[in-house]
mmCIF file of C-alpha atoms and ligand atoms in Angstrom:
data_model
loop_
_atom_site.group_PDB
_atom_site.id
_atom_site.type_symbol
_atom_site.label_atom_id
_atom_site.label_comp_id
_atom_site.label_asym_id
_atom_site.label_seq_id
_atom_site.Cartn_x
_atom_site.Cartn_y
_atom_site.Cartn_z
ATOM 1 C CA UNK A 1 0.177 0.134 0.392
ATOM 2 C CA UNK A 2 1.652 3.260 -0.971
ATOM 3 C CA UNK A 3 1.560 6.143 1.836
ATOM 4 C CA UNK A 4 -0.666 8.360 -0.519
ATOM 5 C CA UNK A 5 -4.079 6.098 -0.606
ATOM 6 C CA UNK A 6 -3.880 6.562 3.458
ATOM 7 C CA UNK A 7 -4.436 10.208 2.772
ATOM 8 C CA UNK A 8 -7.013 12.069 4.300
ATOM 9 C CA UNK A 9 -6.819 15.045 1.692
ATOM 10 C CA UNK A 10 -8.795 17.900 3.142
ATOM 11 C CA UNK A 11 -7.708 20.867 0.522
ATOM 12 C CA UNK A 12 -9.662 18.464 -1.365
ATOM 13 C CA UNK A 13 -12.850 17.965 0.980
ATOM 14 C CA UNK A 14 -12.957 21.748 1.805
ATOM 15 C CA UNK A 15 -13.189 22.116 -2.279
ATOM 16 C CA UNK A 16 -16.072 19.710 -2.775
ATOM 17 C CA UNK A 17 -17.654 21.541 0.436
ATOM 18 C CA UNK A 18 -17.099 24.807 -0.744
ATOM 19 C CA UNK A 19 -19.230 23.861 -4.298
ATOM 20 C CA UNK A 20 -21.773 22.394 -2.140
ATOM 21 C CA UNK A 21 -21.980 25.820 0.044
ATOM 22 C CA UNK A 22 -22.122 27.846 -3.351
ATOM 23 C CA UNK A 23 -25.187 26.486 -4.537
ATOM 24 C CA UNK A 24 -26.658 27.496 -1.031
ATOM 25 C CA UNK A 25 -25.168 30.681 -1.997
ATOM 26 C CA UNK A 26 -27.253 30.976 -4.884
ATOM 27 C CA UNK A 27 -29.914 30.114 -3.331
ATOM 28 C CA UNK A 28 -30.118 31.991 -0.722
ATOM 29 C CA UNK A 29 -29.648 35.285 -2.496
ATOM 30 C CA UNK A 30 -33.018 34.165 -4.507
ATOM 31 C CA UNK A 31 -34.722 34.177 -0.896
ATOM 32 C CA UNK A 32 -33.318 37.088 0.582
ATOM 33 C CA UNK A 33 -32.805 39.472 -2.355
ATOM 34 C CA UNK A 34 -29.265 40.034 -1.428
ATOM 35 C CA UNK A 35 -26.198 37.963 -0.705
ATOM 36 C CA UNK A 36 -25.596 36.778 2.531
ATOM 37 C CA UNK A 37 -22.937 38.131 4.526
ATOM 38 C CA UNK A 38 -19.773 38.092 7.416
ATOM 39 C CA UNK A 39 -18.404 40.442 9.731
ATOM 40 C CA UNK A 40 -15.127 39.607 10.444
ATOM 41 C CA UNK A 41 -13.406 40.978 13.842
ATOM 42 C CA UNK A 42 -9.632 41.606 13.843
ATOM 43 C CA UNK A 43 -8.179 42.959 17.173
ATOM 44 C CA UNK A 44 -4.465 43.419 17.924
ATOM 45 C CA UNK A 45 -1.381 43.056 15.680
ATOM 46 C CA UNK A 46 -1.654 38.811 15.810
ATOM 47 C CA UNK A 47 0.181 37.229 12.855
ATOM 48 C CA UNK A 48 -1.721 34.233 12.515
ATOM 49 C CA UNK A 49 -4.601 36.045 13.419
ATOM 50 C CA UNK A 50 -4.091 38.598 9.885
ATOM 51 C CA UNK A 51 -3.422 35.142 8.147
ATOM 52 C CA UNK A 52 -6.782 33.674 9.244
ATOM 53 C CA UNK A 53 -8.476 36.548 8.684
ATOM 54 C CA UNK A 54 -7.328 37.210 5.819
ATOM 55 C CA UNK A 55 -7.928 33.743 4.483
ATOM 56 C CA UNK A 56 -11.909 33.731 5.605
ATOM 57 C CA UNK A 57 -12.492 36.956 3.374
ATOM 58 C CA UNK A 58 -10.779 35.988 0.789
ATOM 59 C CA UNK A 59 -12.915 32.510 0.417
ATOM 60 C CA UNK A 60 -15.999 34.678 1.704
ATOM 61 C CA UNK A 61 -15.372 36.582 -1.443
ATOM 62 C CA UNK A 62 -14.493 33.825 -4.012
ATOM 63 C CA UNK A 63 -17.878 32.440 -3.057
ATOM 64 C CA UNK A 64 -20.301 34.872 -3.685
ATOM 65 C CA UNK A 65 -20.586 36.176 0.392
ATOM 66 C CA UNK A 66 -20.307 39.524 1.054
ATOM 67 C CA UNK A 67 -17.841 40.091 4.285
ATOM 68 C CA UNK A 68 -17.310 42.998 6.253
ATOM 69 C CA UNK A 69 -13.474 43.644 7.750
ATOM 70 C CA UNK A 70 -13.477 45.409 11.047
ATOM 71 C CA UNK A 71 -9.849 46.213 12.556
ATOM 72 C CA UNK A 72 -9.152 46.853 16.059
ATOM 73 C CA UNK A 73 -6.638 48.494 17.867
ATOM 74 C CA UNK A 74 -5.389 46.004 20.703
ATOM 75 C CA UNK A 75 -6.009 49.568 23.169
ATOM 76 C CA UNK A 76 -9.489 48.412 22.482
ATOM 77 C CA UNK A 77 -11.747 48.899 25.370
ATOM 78 C CA UNK A 78 -14.219 45.525 26.254
ATOM 79 C CA UNK A 79 -17.016 48.222 26.838
ATOM 80 C CA UNK A 80 -16.514 49.685 23.023
ATOM 81 C CA UNK A 81 -15.685 46.478 21.443
ATOM 82 C CA UNK A 82 -19.194 45.357 23.392
ATOM 83 C CA UNK A 83 -20.998 48.108 21.606
ATOM 84 C CA UNK A 84 -19.410 47.223 18.366
ATOM 85 C CA UNK A 85 -21.068 43.949 18.353
ATOM 86 C CA UNK A 86 -24.188 44.976 19.433
ATOM 87 C CA UNK A 87 -24.631 47.392 16.628
ATOM 88 C CA UNK A 88 -23.317 44.274 14.007
ATOM 89 C CA UNK A 89 -25.929 42.298 16.234
ATOM 90 C CA UNK A 90 -28.336 44.704 15.221
ATOM 91 C CA UNK A 91 -27.830 44.987 11.435
ATOM 92 C CA UNK A 92 -30.255 43.003 9.554
ATOM 93 C CA UNK A 93 -28.367 42.495 6.683
ATOM 94 C CA UNK A 94 -25.252 40.561 8.388
ATOM 95 C CA UNK A 95 -25.884 36.860 9.150
ATOM 96 C CA UNK A 96 -22.950 35.957 11.155
ATOM 97 C CA UNK A 97 -20.260 37.546 12.977
ATOM 98 C CA UNK A 98 -16.660 36.606 13.971
ATOM 99 C CA UNK A 99 -14.591 37.483 16.872
ATOM 100 C CA UNK A 100 -11.042 36.765 16.220
ATOM 101 C CA UNK A 101 -9.866 35.001 18.350
ATOM 102 C CA UNK A 102 -6.928 35.128 20.737
ATOM 103 C CA UNK A 103 -8.178 38.717 22.563
ATOM 104 C CA UNK A 104 -6.035 40.971 24.194
ATOM 105 C CA UNK A 105 -5.555 39.884 27.653
ATOM 106 C CA UNK A 106 -7.897 42.968 29.259
ATOM 107 C CA UNK A 107 -10.991 41.415 27.444
ATOM 108 C CA UNK A 108 -13.019 38.163 28.342
ATOM 109 C CA UNK A 109 -13.175 36.400 26.086
ATOM 110 C CA UNK A 110 -15.832 34.655 27.738
ATOM 111 C CA UNK A 111 -18.122 38.326 27.859
ATOM 112 C CA UNK A 112 -17.816 38.541 24.422
ATOM 113 C CA UNK A 113 -18.997 35.578 22.966
ATOM 114 C CA UNK A 114 -22.039 35.573 25.139
ATOM 115 C CA UNK A 115 -22.862 39.132 23.674
ATOM 116 C CA UNK A 116 -22.930 37.876 19.913
ATOM 117 C CA UNK A 117 -26.107 37.228 19.076
ATOM 118 C CA UNK A 118 -26.483 32.803 18.743
ATOM 119 C CA UNK A 119 -28.111 33.255 15.264
ATOM 120 C CA UNK A 120 -25.177 34.938 13.941
ATOM 121 C CA UNK A 121 -22.049 32.741 15.924
ATOM 122 C CA UNK A 122 -20.893 31.731 12.841
ATOM 123 C CA UNK A 123 -17.991 29.913 15.177
ATOM 124 C CA UNK A 124 -20.397 28.292 17.039
ATOM 125 C CA UNK A 125 -18.613 28.903 20.564
ATOM 126 C CA UNK A 126 -21.907 30.971 22.164
ATOM 127 C CA UNK A 127 -23.303 28.935 25.265
ATOM 128 C CA UNK A 128 -26.828 28.100 23.170
ATOM 129 C CA UNK A 129 -24.450 27.111 20.477
ATOM 130 C CA UNK A 130 -22.581 24.456 22.525
ATOM 131 C CA UNK A 131 -25.407 23.725 24.704
ATOM 132 C CA UNK A 132 -27.636 22.646 21.946
ATOM 133 C CA UNK A 133 -24.974 20.490 20.260
ATOM 134 C CA UNK A 134 -24.853 18.886 23.443
ATOM 135 C CA UNK A 135 -27.935 17.994 23.829
ATOM 136 C CA UNK A 136 -27.244 16.300 20.169
ATOM 137 C CA UNK A 137 -29.504 19.244 17.998
ATOM 138 C CA UNK A 138 -27.214 19.924 14.694
ATOM 139 C CA UNK A 139 -29.347 22.911 13.545
ATOM 140 C CA UNK A 140 -27.756 25.327 15.443
ATOM 141 C CA UNK A 141 -23.824 26.667 14.878
ATOM 142 C CA UNK A 142 -21.553 24.243 15.024
ATOM 143 C CA UNK A 143 -17.891 24.955 15.911
ATOM 144 C CA UNK A 144 -15.836 25.309 12.337
ATOM 145 C CA UNK A 145 -12.874 22.800 13.437
ATOM 146 C CA UNK A 146 -14.524 19.387 14.438
ATOM 147 C CA UNK A 147 -17.510 20.484 11.682
ATOM 148 C CA UNK A 148 -15.086 19.651 9.565
ATOM 149 C CA UNK A 149 -13.615 16.996 11.087
ATOM 150 C CA UNK A 150 -16.728 15.128 10.984
ATOM 151 C CA UNK A 151 -17.374 15.997 7.499
ATOM 152 C CA UNK A 152 -14.107 13.879 6.872
ATOM 153 C CA UNK A 153 -14.585 11.021 8.980
ATOM 154 C CA UNK A 154 -18.228 10.569 7.460
ATOM 155 C CA UNK A 155 -16.889 11.352 3.590
ATOM 156 C CA UNK A 156 -14.185 8.747 3.997
ATOM 157 C CA UNK A 157 -15.763 5.898 6.602
ATOM 158 C CA UNK A 158 -19.270 6.282 6.295
ATOM 159 C CA UNK A 159 -21.416 4.931 9.309
ATOM 160 C CA UNK A 160 -18.860 5.872 12.262
ATOM 161 C CA UNK A 161 -21.293 4.008 14.731
ATOM 162 C CA UNK A 162 -19.849 1.846 17.334
ATOM 163 C CA UNK A 163 -16.204 3.051 17.093
ATOM 164 C CA UNK A 164 -13.951 3.846 19.626
ATOM 165 C CA UNK A 165 -13.071 7.630 18.998
ATOM 166 C CA UNK A 166 -10.601 8.998 21.505
ATOM 167 C CA UNK A 167 -9.847 12.446 21.298
ATOM 168 C CA UNK A 168 -6.349 14.119 23.060
ATOM 169 C CA UNK A 169 -7.321 17.905 24.224
ATOM 170 C CA UNK A 170 -10.190 19.257 26.070
ATOM 171 C CA UNK A 171 -10.443 22.868 24.708
ATOM 172 C CA UNK A 172 -14.242 24.502 24.143
ATOM 173 C CA UNK A 173 -13.613 25.175 21.055
ATOM 174 C CA UNK A 174 -12.282 21.855 19.294
ATOM 175 C CA UNK A 175 -11.920 18.539 22.227
ATOM 176 C CA UNK A 176 -15.054 19.262 23.748
ATOM 177 C CA UNK A 177 -17.354 19.677 20.719
ATOM 178 C CA UNK A 178 -15.710 17.133 18.747
ATOM 179 C CA UNK A 179 -16.753 14.511 21.285
ATOM 180 C CA UNK A 180 -20.873 15.273 21.516
ATOM 181 C CA UNK A 181 -20.528 15.393 17.610
ATOM 182 C CA UNK A 182 -19.132 11.718 17.662
ATOM 183 C CA UNK A 183 -21.208 10.968 20.354
ATOM 184 C CA UNK A 184 -24.131 11.878 18.227
ATOM 185 C CA UNK A 185 -22.653 9.568 15.074
ATOM 186 C CA UNK A 186 -22.704 6.586 18.090
ATOM 187 C CA UNK A 187 -19.424 6.428 18.664
ATOM 188 C CA UNK A 188 -17.506 5.342 22.086
ATOM 189 C CA UNK A 189 -16.189 8.873 22.951
ATOM 190 C CA UNK A 190 -13.124 9.190 25.207
ATOM 191 C CA UNK A 191 -11.829 12.890 26.334
ATOM 192 C CA UNK A 192 -8.329 12.905 27.395
ATOM 193 C CA UNK A 193 -6.099 15.931 28.552
ATOM 194 C CA UNK A 194 -3.335 17.014 30.410
ATOM 195 C CA UNK A 195 -3.905 15.268 33.543
ATOM 196 C CA UNK A 196 -4.733 11.988 32.058
ATOM 197 C CA UNK A 197 -3.372 9.026 33.425
ATOM 198 C CA UNK A 198 -1.426 6.511 31.439
ATOM 199 C CA UNK A 199 -2.439 8.589 28.073
ATOM 200 C CA UNK A 200 -1.324 5.418 25.695
ATOM 201 C CA UNK A 201 -3.560 3.509 27.044
ATOM 202 C CA UNK A 202 -6.805 5.376 25.916
ATOM 203 C CA UNK A 203 -5.249 6.226 22.888
ATOM 204 C CA UNK A 204 -4.163 2.547 21.758
ATOM 205 C CA UNK A 205 -7.943 1.559 21.704
ATOM 206 C CA UNK A 206 -9.248 4.111 19.632
ATOM 207 C CA UNK A 207 -10.510 3.511 15.673
ATOM 208 C CA UNK A 208 -10.918 7.294 15.738
ATOM 209 C CA UNK A 209 -7.928 9.558 17.463
ATOM 210 C CA UNK A 210 -8.008 13.036 17.067
ATOM 211 C CA UNK A 211 -5.246 14.762 18.319
ATOM 212 C CA UNK A 212 -6.042 18.802 19.640
ATOM 213 C CA UNK A 213 -2.831 19.214 22.405
ATOM 214 C CA UNK A 214 -0.771 22.259 20.449
ATOM 215 C CA UNK A 215 2.558 20.562 20.814
ATOM 216 C CA UNK A 216 4.641 19.351 17.832
ATOM 217 C CA UNK A 217 4.451 15.421 16.938
ATOM 218 C CA UNK A 218 3.510 14.631 20.249
ATOM 219 C CA UNK A 219 1.470 11.104 19.391
ATOM 220 C CA UNK A 220 3.709 8.760 18.018
ATOM 221 C CA UNK A 221 3.045 5.260 17.224
ATOM 222 C CA UNK A 222 3.522 4.070 20.245
ATOM 223 C CA UNK A 223 0.219 5.588 20.883
ATOM 224 C CA UNK A 224 -1.495 3.950 18.627
ATOM 225 C CA UNK A 225 -3.518 1.266 17.449
ATOM 226 C CA UNK A 226 -3.273 -0.903 14.283
ATOM 227 C CA UNK A 227 -4.975 0.395 11.101
ATOM 228 C CA UNK A 228 -6.408 3.844 13.623
ATOM 229 C CA UNK A 229 -8.101 6.527 11.609
ATOM 230 C CA UNK A 230 -5.936 9.923 12.645
ATOM 231 C CA UNK A 231 -7.032 13.126 12.626
ATOM 232 C CA UNK A 232 -4.578 15.633 13.046
ATOM 233 C CA UNK A 233 -6.147 18.849 14.407
ATOM 234 C CA UNK A 234 -2.605 20.946 15.714
ATOM 235 C CA UNK A 235 -0.755 23.888 14.383
ATOM 236 C CA UNK A 236 2.412 24.277 15.350
ATOM 237 C CA UNK A 237 4.867 26.860 14.219
ATOM 238 C CA UNK A 238 8.181 26.175 14.087
ATOM 239 C CA UNK A 239 11.863 27.091 13.016
ATOM 240 C CA UNK A 240 13.713 24.079 11.088
ATOM 241 C CA UNK A 241 16.897 24.871 9.744
ATOM 242 C CA UNK A 242 16.008 28.632 9.195
ATOM 243 C CA UNK A 243 12.808 27.358 7.758
ATOM 244 C CA UNK A 244 9.256 28.109 9.143
ATOM 245 C CA UNK A 245 7.377 25.178 9.409
ATOM 246 C CA UNK A 246 4.165 23.870 10.253
ATOM 247 C CA UNK A 247 3.649 20.476 12.153
ATOM 248 C CA UNK A 248 1.121 18.761 13.596
ATOM 249 C CA UNK A 249 0.318 16.804 16.985
ATOM 250 C CA UNK A 250 1.138 13.632 15.348
ATOM 251 C CA UNK A 251 4.157 12.277 14.014
ATOM 252 C CA UNK A 252 3.423 11.760 10.662
ATOM 253 C CA UNK A 253 6.280 10.097 9.143
ATOM 254 C CA UNK A 254 6.264 7.469 12.637
ATOM 255 C CA UNK A 255 2.785 6.575 12.296
ATOM 256 C CA UNK A 256 1.878 6.200 8.853
ATOM 257 C CA UNK A 257 2.907 2.725 8.446
ATOM 258 C CA UNK A 258 0.568 1.537 11.040
ATOM 259 C CA UNK A 259 -2.638 3.966 10.314
ATOM 260 C CA UNK A 260 -5.507 3.345 8.231
ATOM 261 C CA UNK A 261 -5.840 6.878 7.433
ATOM 262 C CA UNK A 262 -4.650 10.140 8.308
ATOM 263 C CA UNK A 263 -4.945 13.806 7.716
ATOM 264 C CA UNK A 264 -1.957 15.705 7.007
ATOM 265 C CA UNK A 265 0.002 18.746 8.923
ATOM 266 C CA UNK A 266 -1.284 21.582 6.277
ATOM 267 C CA UNK A 267 -3.778 20.048 4.235
ATOM 268 C CA UNK A 268 -6.186 18.228 5.867
ATOM 269 C CA UNK A 269 -8.129 20.170 8.852
ATOM 270 C CA UNK A 270 -6.689 23.365 8.243
ATOM 271 C CA UNK A 271 -8.824 23.709 4.975
ATOM 272 C CA UNK A 272 -11.931 22.662 6.078
ATOM 273 C CA UNK A 273 -12.310 24.638 9.015
ATOM 274 C CA UNK A 274 -12.723 27.300 6.257
ATOM 275 C CA UNK A 275 -15.349 25.738 4.309
ATOM 276 C CA UNK A 276 -16.929 24.823 7.383
ATOM 277 C CA UNK A 277 -17.182 28.299 8.803
ATOM 278 C CA UNK A 278 -18.493 29.319 5.118
ATOM 279 C CA UNK A 279 -20.906 27.034 5.482
ATOM 280 C CA UNK A 280 -21.996 28.411 9.157
ATOM 281 C CA UNK A 281 -22.838 31.557 7.595
ATOM 282 C CA UNK A 282 -24.863 30.301 4.219
ATOM 283 C CA UNK A 283 -26.539 28.312 7.043
ATOM 284 C CA UNK A 284 -27.445 31.494 9.077
ATOM 285 C CA UNK A 285 -28.002 33.564 6.139
ATOM 286 C CA UNK A 286 -31.295 30.934 5.950
ATOM 287 C CA UNK A 287 -32.680 29.976 9.210
ATOM 288 C CA UNK A 288 -31.975 33.654 11.170
ATOM 289 C CA UNK A 289 -34.722 34.793 8.078
ATOM 290 C CA UNK A 290 -36.883 31.832 9.240
ATOM 291 C CA UNK A 291 -36.588 30.064 5.654
ATOM 292 C CA UNK A 292 -35.942 25.874 5.513
ATOM 293 C CA UNK A 293 -32.418 25.019 6.047
ATOM 294 C CA UNK A 294 -31.558 21.564 4.652
ATOM 295 C CA UNK A 295 -28.359 19.880 6.093
ATOM 296 C CA UNK A 296 -25.625 18.734 3.702
ATOM 297 C CA UNK A 297 -22.928 17.782 6.316
ATOM 298 C CA UNK A 298 -24.709 15.069 8.672
ATOM 299 C CA UNK A 299 -28.050 13.992 5.864
ATOM 300 C CA UNK A 300 -25.925 13.436 2.892
HETATM 301 P P1 NAP B 1 -5.594 24.436 24.026
HETATM 302 O O1 NAP B 1 -7.160 24.933 23.876
HETATM 303 O O2 NAP B 1 -4.595 24.893 24.388
HETATM 304 O O3 NAP B 1 -5.963 23.071 24.123
HETATM 305 C C1 NAP B 1 -5.176 21.555 24.611
HETATM 306 C C2 NAP B 1 -5.516 20.807 25.313
HETATM 307 O O4 NAP B 1 -5.007 19.570 25.142
HETATM 308 C C3 NAP B 1 -6.107 20.706 26.964
HETATM 309 O O5 NAP B 1 -6.980 20.469 26.742
HETATM 310 C C4 NAP B 1 -4.615 19.742 27.303
HETATM 311 O O6 NAP B 1 -4.599 19.910 28.432
HETATM 312 C C5 NAP B 1 -4.151 18.876 26.377
HETATM 313 N N1 NAP B 1 -3.194 18.124 26.156
HETATM 314 C C6 NAP B 1 -1.664 19.383 26.436
HETATM 315 N N2 NAP B 1 -0.960 18.435 27.013
HETATM 316 C C7 NAP B 1 -1.104 17.427 26.936
HETATM 317 C C8 NAP B 1 -0.259 16.373 27.240
HETATM 318 N N3 NAP B 1 1.237 16.189 27.956
HETATM 319 N N4 NAP B 1 -1.134 15.081 27.069
HETATM 320 C C9 NAP B 1 -2.854 15.381 27.126
HETATM 321 N N5 NAP B 1 -3.311 16.181 26.776
HETATM 322 C C10 NAP B 1 -2.581 17.215 27.231
HETATM 323 O O7 NAP B 1 -6.065 23.827 22.007
HETATM 324 P P2 NAP B 1 -7.470 24.088 21.382
HETATM 325 O O8 NAP B 1 -7.409 25.261 21.060
HETATM 326 O O9 NAP B 1 -8.009 22.976 21.060
HETATM 327 O O10 NAP B 1 -6.412 23.665 19.744
HETATM 328 C C11 NAP B 1 -4.705 22.228 20.249
HETATM 329 C C12 NAP B 1 -4.028 22.792 18.664
HETATM 330 O O11 NAP B 1 -5.283 22.501 17.237
HETATM 331 C C13 NAP B 1 -3.782 23.453 18.180
HETATM 332 O O12 NAP B 1 -2.397 23.459 17.934
HETATM 333 C C14 NAP B 1 -4.636 24.766 17.688
HETATM 334 O O13 NAP B 1 -3.318 25.315 16.744
HETATM 335 C C15 NAP B 1 -4.671 23.515 17.119
HETATM 336 N N6 NAP B 1 -6.132 23.866 16.359
HETATM 337 C C16 NAP B 1 -6.346 23.955 14.374
HETATM 338 C C17 NAP B 1 -7.359 24.303 14.427
HETATM 339 C C18 NAP B 1 -7.499 24.544 12.768
HETATM 340 O O14 NAP B 1 -8.186 24.920 11.824
HETATM 341 N N7 NAP B 1 -6.798 22.969 11.979
HETATM 342 C C19 NAP B 1 -8.302 25.449 14.866
HETATM 343 C C20 NAP B 1 -7.907 25.276 15.836
HETATM 344 C C21 NAP B 1 -7.159 24.906 16.598
HETATM 345 P P3 NAP B 1 -5.724 20.784 29.775
HETATM 346 O O15 NAP B 1 -7.468 20.887 29.622
HETATM 347 O O16 NAP B 1 -5.540 19.408 30.874
HETATM 348 O O17 NAP B 1 -4.383 21.914 29.539
#
């Protein structure tokens, strides 16, 4: 078996999803008599955040979603930012609002997320949206990264029912929503973290292993079961031989001979995250205007 056929090609999956989103954009435009739209707020000078926002806006514009980029200085007060969001909540023609994280230390991430209208919360981080996901409802906004992971898993493996899925990492934006999505697909789920004792004892049982740790190449072949499917969420920037490299949380070369399928970094989860943001934006443009929305990620 060559290594190529073991790779889950996130670029290709994201292109396919974007093609479906483009059709929904046209349908939304017909119904609403305007294009779907997203407002993206960027605060401060974080280089990675700037790149993420640039890519999100570029993709939106390419597929007919109107985007409004709002750049604010890191000195902005929490109150001023809350007022900006209130104003965007009130604008009828704005379907989605995204505040790029992380925020400066003096601003409460929780307060900001809570202030976004849940119907416009295209990141899916508002407690109402996370609560719906926890209850097993997929009709709210679902965080983009886990949504992209479940999309690829369903496309690659078909039914996930009965599989053991272990997640390494319990963040609110990846690990926890990932567990809810896998549970909804009838996986038996385990979530692990930095205090987990005997981590490999859990990961070695996983038919599906999700690595969302933030530590370059942490997972090697001693952590995985033969023929496991691995989703590597990690994005770790490292300088190697004077070149900037992006590494995943999984040591790809070390595990490849043992796995069934694996997402590479880059070219795996990353492109799917942006495609899912576009999906959530167009979904918001249907739902907040009370138009029926046919789910394409779970029902296809
Ligand atoms: P995070 O909030 O820092 O969470 C990391 C998680 O890993 C925590 O739950 C932590 O446990 C756990 N962890 C840390 N060291 C561990 C260890 N030695 N053993 C077991 N668990 C350990 O990170 P995140 O926001 O979820 O992101 C995770 C990674 O995904 C990062 O590399 C990030 O850049 C990447 N990411 C990629 C995308 C994408 O689009 N591809 C999107 C989001 C994030 P504790 O809770 O106990 O501290």
